[in-house]
XYZ file of C-alpha atoms in Angstrom:
351
model
C -23.497 -27.840 9.393
C -23.839 -31.641 9.263
C -22.466 -32.313 12.768
C -24.977 -30.232 14.792
C -27.849 -31.509 12.656
C -26.815 -35.130 13.293
C -26.606 -34.483 17.036
C -29.962 -32.709 17.017
C -31.665 -35.683 15.376
C -30.055 -38.298 17.632
C -30.489 -36.614 21.008
C -33.663 -37.289 22.974
C -33.505 -34.161 25.149
C -35.558 -31.371 23.556
C -33.403 -28.636 25.103
C -30.216 -30.076 23.599
C -31.935 -30.510 20.233
C -32.903 -26.833 20.347
C -29.314 -25.911 21.240
C -27.845 -27.776 18.269
C -30.458 -26.334 15.925
C -29.486 -22.873 17.171
C -25.813 -23.672 16.454
C -26.815 -24.837 12.981
C -28.610 -21.523 12.393
C -25.506 -19.592 13.446
C -23.334 -21.579 11.019
C -25.778 -21.000 8.190
C -25.903 -17.302 9.029
C -22.090 -17.200 8.793
C -22.196 -18.842 5.357
C -24.801 -16.359 4.201
C -22.613 -13.549 5.544
C -19.920 -14.491 3.026
C -22.379 -13.785 0.220
C -23.339 -10.497 1.837
C -19.650 -9.564 1.973
C -19.472 -10.036 -1.805
C -22.457 -7.714 -2.250
C -20.795 -5.055 -0.088
C -17.454 -5.375 -1.863
C -19.223 -4.882 -5.198
C -21.189 -1.946 -3.736
C -24.498 -3.647 -4.503
C -26.068 -3.306 -1.068
C -29.562 -3.531 -2.563
C -29.061 -7.276 -3.072
C -28.227 -7.732 0.610
C -31.273 -5.680 1.624
C -33.596 -7.725 -0.605
C -32.179 -11.022 0.708
C -32.546 -9.923 4.336
C -36.145 -8.793 3.792
C -36.978 -12.069 1.999
C -35.477 -14.059 4.879
C -37.462 -12.087 7.468
C -40.695 -12.636 5.546
C -40.031 -16.384 5.352
C -39.122 -16.536 9.030
C -42.225 -14.636 10.136
C -44.462 -16.749 7.893
C -43.106 -20.125 9.017
C -43.025 -19.024 12.678
C -46.666 -17.927 12.503
C -47.614 -21.327 11.030
C -45.695 -23.176 13.767
C -47.361 -21.125 16.508
C -50.829 -21.293 14.942
C -50.781 -25.086 14.656
C -49.055 -25.408 18.069
C -46.152 -27.506 16.808
C -44.236 -26.966 20.021
C -41.072 -25.385 21.374
C -38.626 -27.240 19.120
C -40.454 -26.221 15.940
C -39.422 -22.580 16.427
C -35.736 -23.544 16.285
C -36.336 -25.881 13.349
C -38.116 -23.075 11.492
C -35.187 -20.749 12.151
C -32.728 -23.291 10.723
C -34.989 -23.956 7.716
C -35.318 -20.278 6.852
C -31.527 -19.847 7.022
C -31.143 -22.805 4.627
C -33.531 -21.133 2.178
C -31.767 -17.781 2.654
C -28.376 -19.381 1.917
C -29.824 -20.910 -1.265
C -31.183 -17.542 -2.401
C -27.824 -15.916 -1.641
C -25.939 -18.537 -3.671
C -28.305 -18.064 -6.621
C -27.790 -14.291 -6.421
C -24.004 -14.674 -6.385
C -24.109 -17.072 -9.330
C -26.333 -14.834 -11.450
C -24.731 -11.468 -10.724
C -21.171 -11.860 -9.486
C -19.257 -15.138 -9.783
C -19.270 -18.516 -11.486
C -16.796 -20.561 -9.416
C -14.818 -23.452 -10.865
C -12.603 -26.031 -9.229
C -9.507 -24.430 -10.761
C -10.174 -21.008 -9.244
C -11.088 -22.504 -5.866
C -7.869 -24.524 -5.769
C -5.748 -21.584 -6.919
C -7.283 -19.077 -4.506
C -7.792 -21.444 -1.567
C -4.642 -20.398 0.277
C -5.368 -16.702 -0.199
C -8.940 -17.229 0.997
C -7.754 -18.944 4.182
C -5.104 -16.294 4.777
C -7.587 -13.443 4.394
C -10.736 -15.066 5.701
C -9.597 -17.264 8.577
C -8.712 -14.353 10.932
C -12.083 -12.735 10.233
C -13.909 -16.014 10.915
C -11.992 -16.622 14.140
C -12.646 -13.040 15.227
C -16.357 -13.642 14.734
C -16.165 -16.887 16.723
C -14.361 -15.141 19.590
C -16.924 -12.338 19.549
C -19.775 -14.846 19.729
C -18.059 -16.592 22.637
C -17.510 -13.279 24.406
C -21.185 -12.415 23.994
C -22.403 -15.719 25.475
C -19.693 -16.464 28.021
C -20.978 -14.037 30.653
C -24.280 -15.899 30.855
C -22.497 -19.229 31.272
C -20.167 -17.923 33.997
C -23.038 -16.193 35.792
C -24.920 -19.493 35.801
C -21.912 -21.349 37.217
C -20.738 -18.715 39.701
C -23.882 -16.763 40.550
C -26.937 -18.980 40.126
C -30.088 -18.968 38.017
C -31.584 -15.822 39.592
C -28.522 -13.793 38.600
C -28.692 -15.220 35.067
C -32.327 -14.168 34.847
C -31.494 -10.597 35.862
C -28.619 -10.510 33.359
C -30.926 -11.551 30.517
C -32.599 -8.136 30.303
C -29.483 -5.942 29.880
C -27.659 -8.476 27.691
C -30.573 -8.987 25.288
C -31.019 -5.236 25.029
C -27.343 -4.777 24.122
C -27.576 -7.531 21.502
C -30.465 -5.599 19.966
C -28.644 -2.247 20.033
C -25.481 -3.739 18.493
C -27.303 -3.864 15.184
C -27.038 -0.077 14.888
C -23.214 0.167 14.620
C -23.094 -3.016 12.539
C -25.536 -1.527 10.038
C -23.686 1.802 9.905
C -20.259 0.212 9.478
C -21.539 -2.222 6.850
C -22.824 0.741 4.865
C -19.464 2.533 5.231
C -17.299 -0.485 4.369
C -17.430 -0.054 0.554
C -16.351 3.576 0.972
C -13.431 2.541 3.177
C -12.398 -0.171 0.708
C -12.455 2.266 -2.200
C -10.443 4.805 -0.212
C -7.863 2.132 0.681
C -7.399 1.327 -3.009
C -6.890 5.005 -3.871
C -4.239 6.161 -1.380
C -3.298 5.996 2.316
C -4.319 9.642 2.691
C -7.788 8.932 1.325
C -8.240 6.005 3.715
C -7.038 8.078 6.670
C -9.519 10.842 5.858
C -12.373 8.356 5.373
C -11.662 6.607 8.678
C -11.444 9.948 10.510
C -14.803 11.131 9.179
C -16.467 7.765 9.785
C -15.102 7.555 13.322
C -16.405 11.022 14.092
C -19.863 10.158 12.757
C -20.032 6.853 14.626
C -18.787 8.434 17.877
C -21.657 10.920 17.824
C -24.204 8.145 17.208
C -22.780 5.836 19.881
C -22.574 8.528 22.565
C -26.176 9.475 21.840
C -27.232 5.832 22.283
C -25.157 5.459 25.452
C -26.561 8.555 27.144
C -30.129 7.722 26.119
C -29.985 4.137 27.382
C -28.280 5.221 30.611
C -31.031 7.722 31.453
C -34.003 5.671 30.268
C -32.743 2.354 31.644
C -35.745 1.910 33.942
C -38.530 2.130 31.340
C -36.449 0.088 28.882
C -36.039 -2.766 31.357
C -39.669 -2.538 32.428
C -40.480 -4.015 29.037
C -39.025 -7.298 30.371
C -41.071 -7.138 33.564
C -41.058 -5.418 36.986
C -38.542 -7.904 38.411
C -35.698 -6.450 36.338
C -35.398 -3.259 38.398
C -32.296 -4.671 40.102
C -30.572 -4.902 36.713
C -30.774 -1.142 36.006
C -27.219 -0.339 37.259
C -25.832 -3.244 35.211
C -27.503 -1.906 32.061
C -26.190 1.614 32.726
C -22.653 0.204 32.931
C -23.012 -2.331 30.124
C -24.196 0.247 27.602
C -20.773 1.948 27.626
C -19.140 -1.364 26.824
C -21.504 -1.465 23.863
C -20.323 2.032 22.867
C -16.684 0.893 22.818
C -17.605 -2.257 20.905
C -19.463 -0.263 18.252
C -16.489 2.042 17.713
C -14.152 -0.958 17.554
C -16.293 -2.461 14.788
C -15.393 0.461 12.524
C -11.689 0.181 13.353
C -11.833 -3.555 12.680
C -13.304 -2.965 9.220
C -10.723 -0.269 8.516
C -7.857 -2.641 9.360
C -9.454 -5.322 7.178
C -9.206 -3.018 4.144
C -5.393 -3.070 4.476
C -5.210 -6.831 5.245
C -4.358 -6.405 8.947
C -7.274 -8.438 10.251
C -4.959 -10.922 11.951
C -3.899 -8.151 14.346
C -7.488 -7.510 15.397
C -7.762 -11.237 16.122
C -4.901 -10.873 18.612
C -6.684 -7.968 20.297
C -9.932 -9.961 20.497
C -8.135 -12.917 22.095
C -6.544 -10.620 24.702
C -9.873 -8.912 25.463
C -11.627 -12.283 25.796
C -8.958 -13.483 28.227
C -9.320 -10.318 30.303
C -13.106 -10.657 30.273
C -13.023 -14.252 31.502
C -10.445 -13.468 34.206
C -12.419 -10.520 35.562
C -15.692 -12.474 35.400
C -14.253 -15.319 37.457
C -12.911 -12.782 39.971
C -15.831 -10.337 40.233
C -19.017 -12.360 39.608
C -18.840 -14.175 42.993
C -18.272 -10.800 44.695
C -20.574 -8.415 42.818
C -22.905 -10.537 40.659
C -24.183 -8.936 37.466
C -22.487 -5.626 38.328
C -19.142 -7.425 38.257
C -19.988 -9.001 34.894
C -21.039 -5.614 33.476
C -17.839 -3.872 34.615
C -15.730 -6.767 33.284
C -17.433 -6.478 29.889
C -16.937 -2.708 29.872
C -13.214 -2.973 30.623
C -12.668 -5.768 28.084
C -14.420 -3.834 25.307
C -12.555 -0.632 26.231
C -9.254 -2.546 26.031
C -10.206 -3.983 22.632
C -11.111 -0.509 21.358
C -7.831 0.976 22.642
C -5.834 -1.856 21.032
C -7.576 -1.367 17.667
C -7.194 2.411 17.912
C -3.431 2.034 18.395
C -3.262 -0.249 15.338
C -5.279 2.175 13.217
C -3.135 5.101 14.319
C 0.013 3.144 13.441
C -0.949 1.557 10.115
C -3.529 4.013 8.756
C -2.553 7.219 10.499
C -5.863 8.792 11.515
C -5.403 12.525 11.314
C -5.380 14.308 14.660
C -6.935 11.782 17.026
C -7.780 14.465 19.656
C -9.693 16.445 17.035
C -11.363 13.317 15.650
C -12.640 12.072 18.993
C -12.452 15.219 21.136
C -15.255 17.215 19.552
C -17.812 14.365 19.490
C -16.910 13.516 23.096
C -17.339 17.144 24.147
C -20.655 17.307 22.328
C -21.704 14.050 23.993
C -20.851 15.385 27.438
C -22.909 18.510 26.800
C -25.777 16.372 25.567
C -25.477 14.129 28.623
C -25.524 17.159 30.917
C -28.664 18.448 29.206
C -30.440 15.097 29.384
C -29.427 14.539 33.008
C -30.636 18.047 33.864
C -33.993 17.443 32.221
C -34.256 14.065 33.960
C -33.466 15.683 37.308
C -36.158 18.302 36.759
C -38.553 15.498 35.874
C -37.761 13.706 39.134
C -38.310 16.933 41.084
C -41.673 17.290 39.348
C -42.706 13.810 40.487
C -41.858 11.773 37.351
C -39.563 9.417 39.266
C -41.153 6.341 37.658
C -39.993 7.479 34.221
C -36.295 8.086 34.777
C -33.551 5.896 36.084
C -32.370 7.504 39.272
């Protein structure tokens, strides 16, 4: 936290100051996430909800003040960092009052166990953040600013939609943890049911975004029409990533998070390799396909681990029915979209 703040104060370039303030906000958000993990483990999700709402209210209030008094571009990033500082303080107070009173003795005794359990999760999060931002950097280097601008629409939309599986899996995590403490059979059944539920939700999101890609991207402006095929490809990478989030949490309940870190490192390597190869040839379409394949590989790797260590009952039955239902739903939505095009509604649908 101290290093990016020191750089932000010393640098004269406003863009670099904003960058380091954004890094500071990400670090603070990670620290706050540790407190949220305690709330989830104790099955007191209401504390997390209250803290998130309080942070959003503070952020909206301070942002409105900065915009109203025209404090400038950098003030928005400073406000974001300030609100995360206040949110971290509120989270620490909540933990102290309701859950833990840490002492030096317990920290020293449990330090090794904390690093062993927590370091793979932290590194996984770092790799995921890198994977989410690396495409933009490589597109800038290999494709130019115009390509980066087109990529901004689909990528920002996927960042927004990723909150859905994260929210669902966060709500399911206490159930998975309790099932893991009961018996392997209970955990296997819980993972199977959760995977089935999440598959239905993710396929619904994928089909919807694929068909309504045009009006969704029109929210960013008329110039994003060229990015429609990239969004239609990228959304299925988001589907795989959402399903992998559940498998990642399931493996964490049995202390196998270091294996998911290996899968994330492999997927990131594949993503970078394909980006370097395909972006000069195909632009944002190459980046979208590379992201799709990398996320599909990560999902397959995690699925193999879950099948081996947890033993999900009847994988074809777990995934087959939701996939069949999704295909039927896709056929129905595509049919209705086709009829809409024939009726002259071609500005509404994607193709």
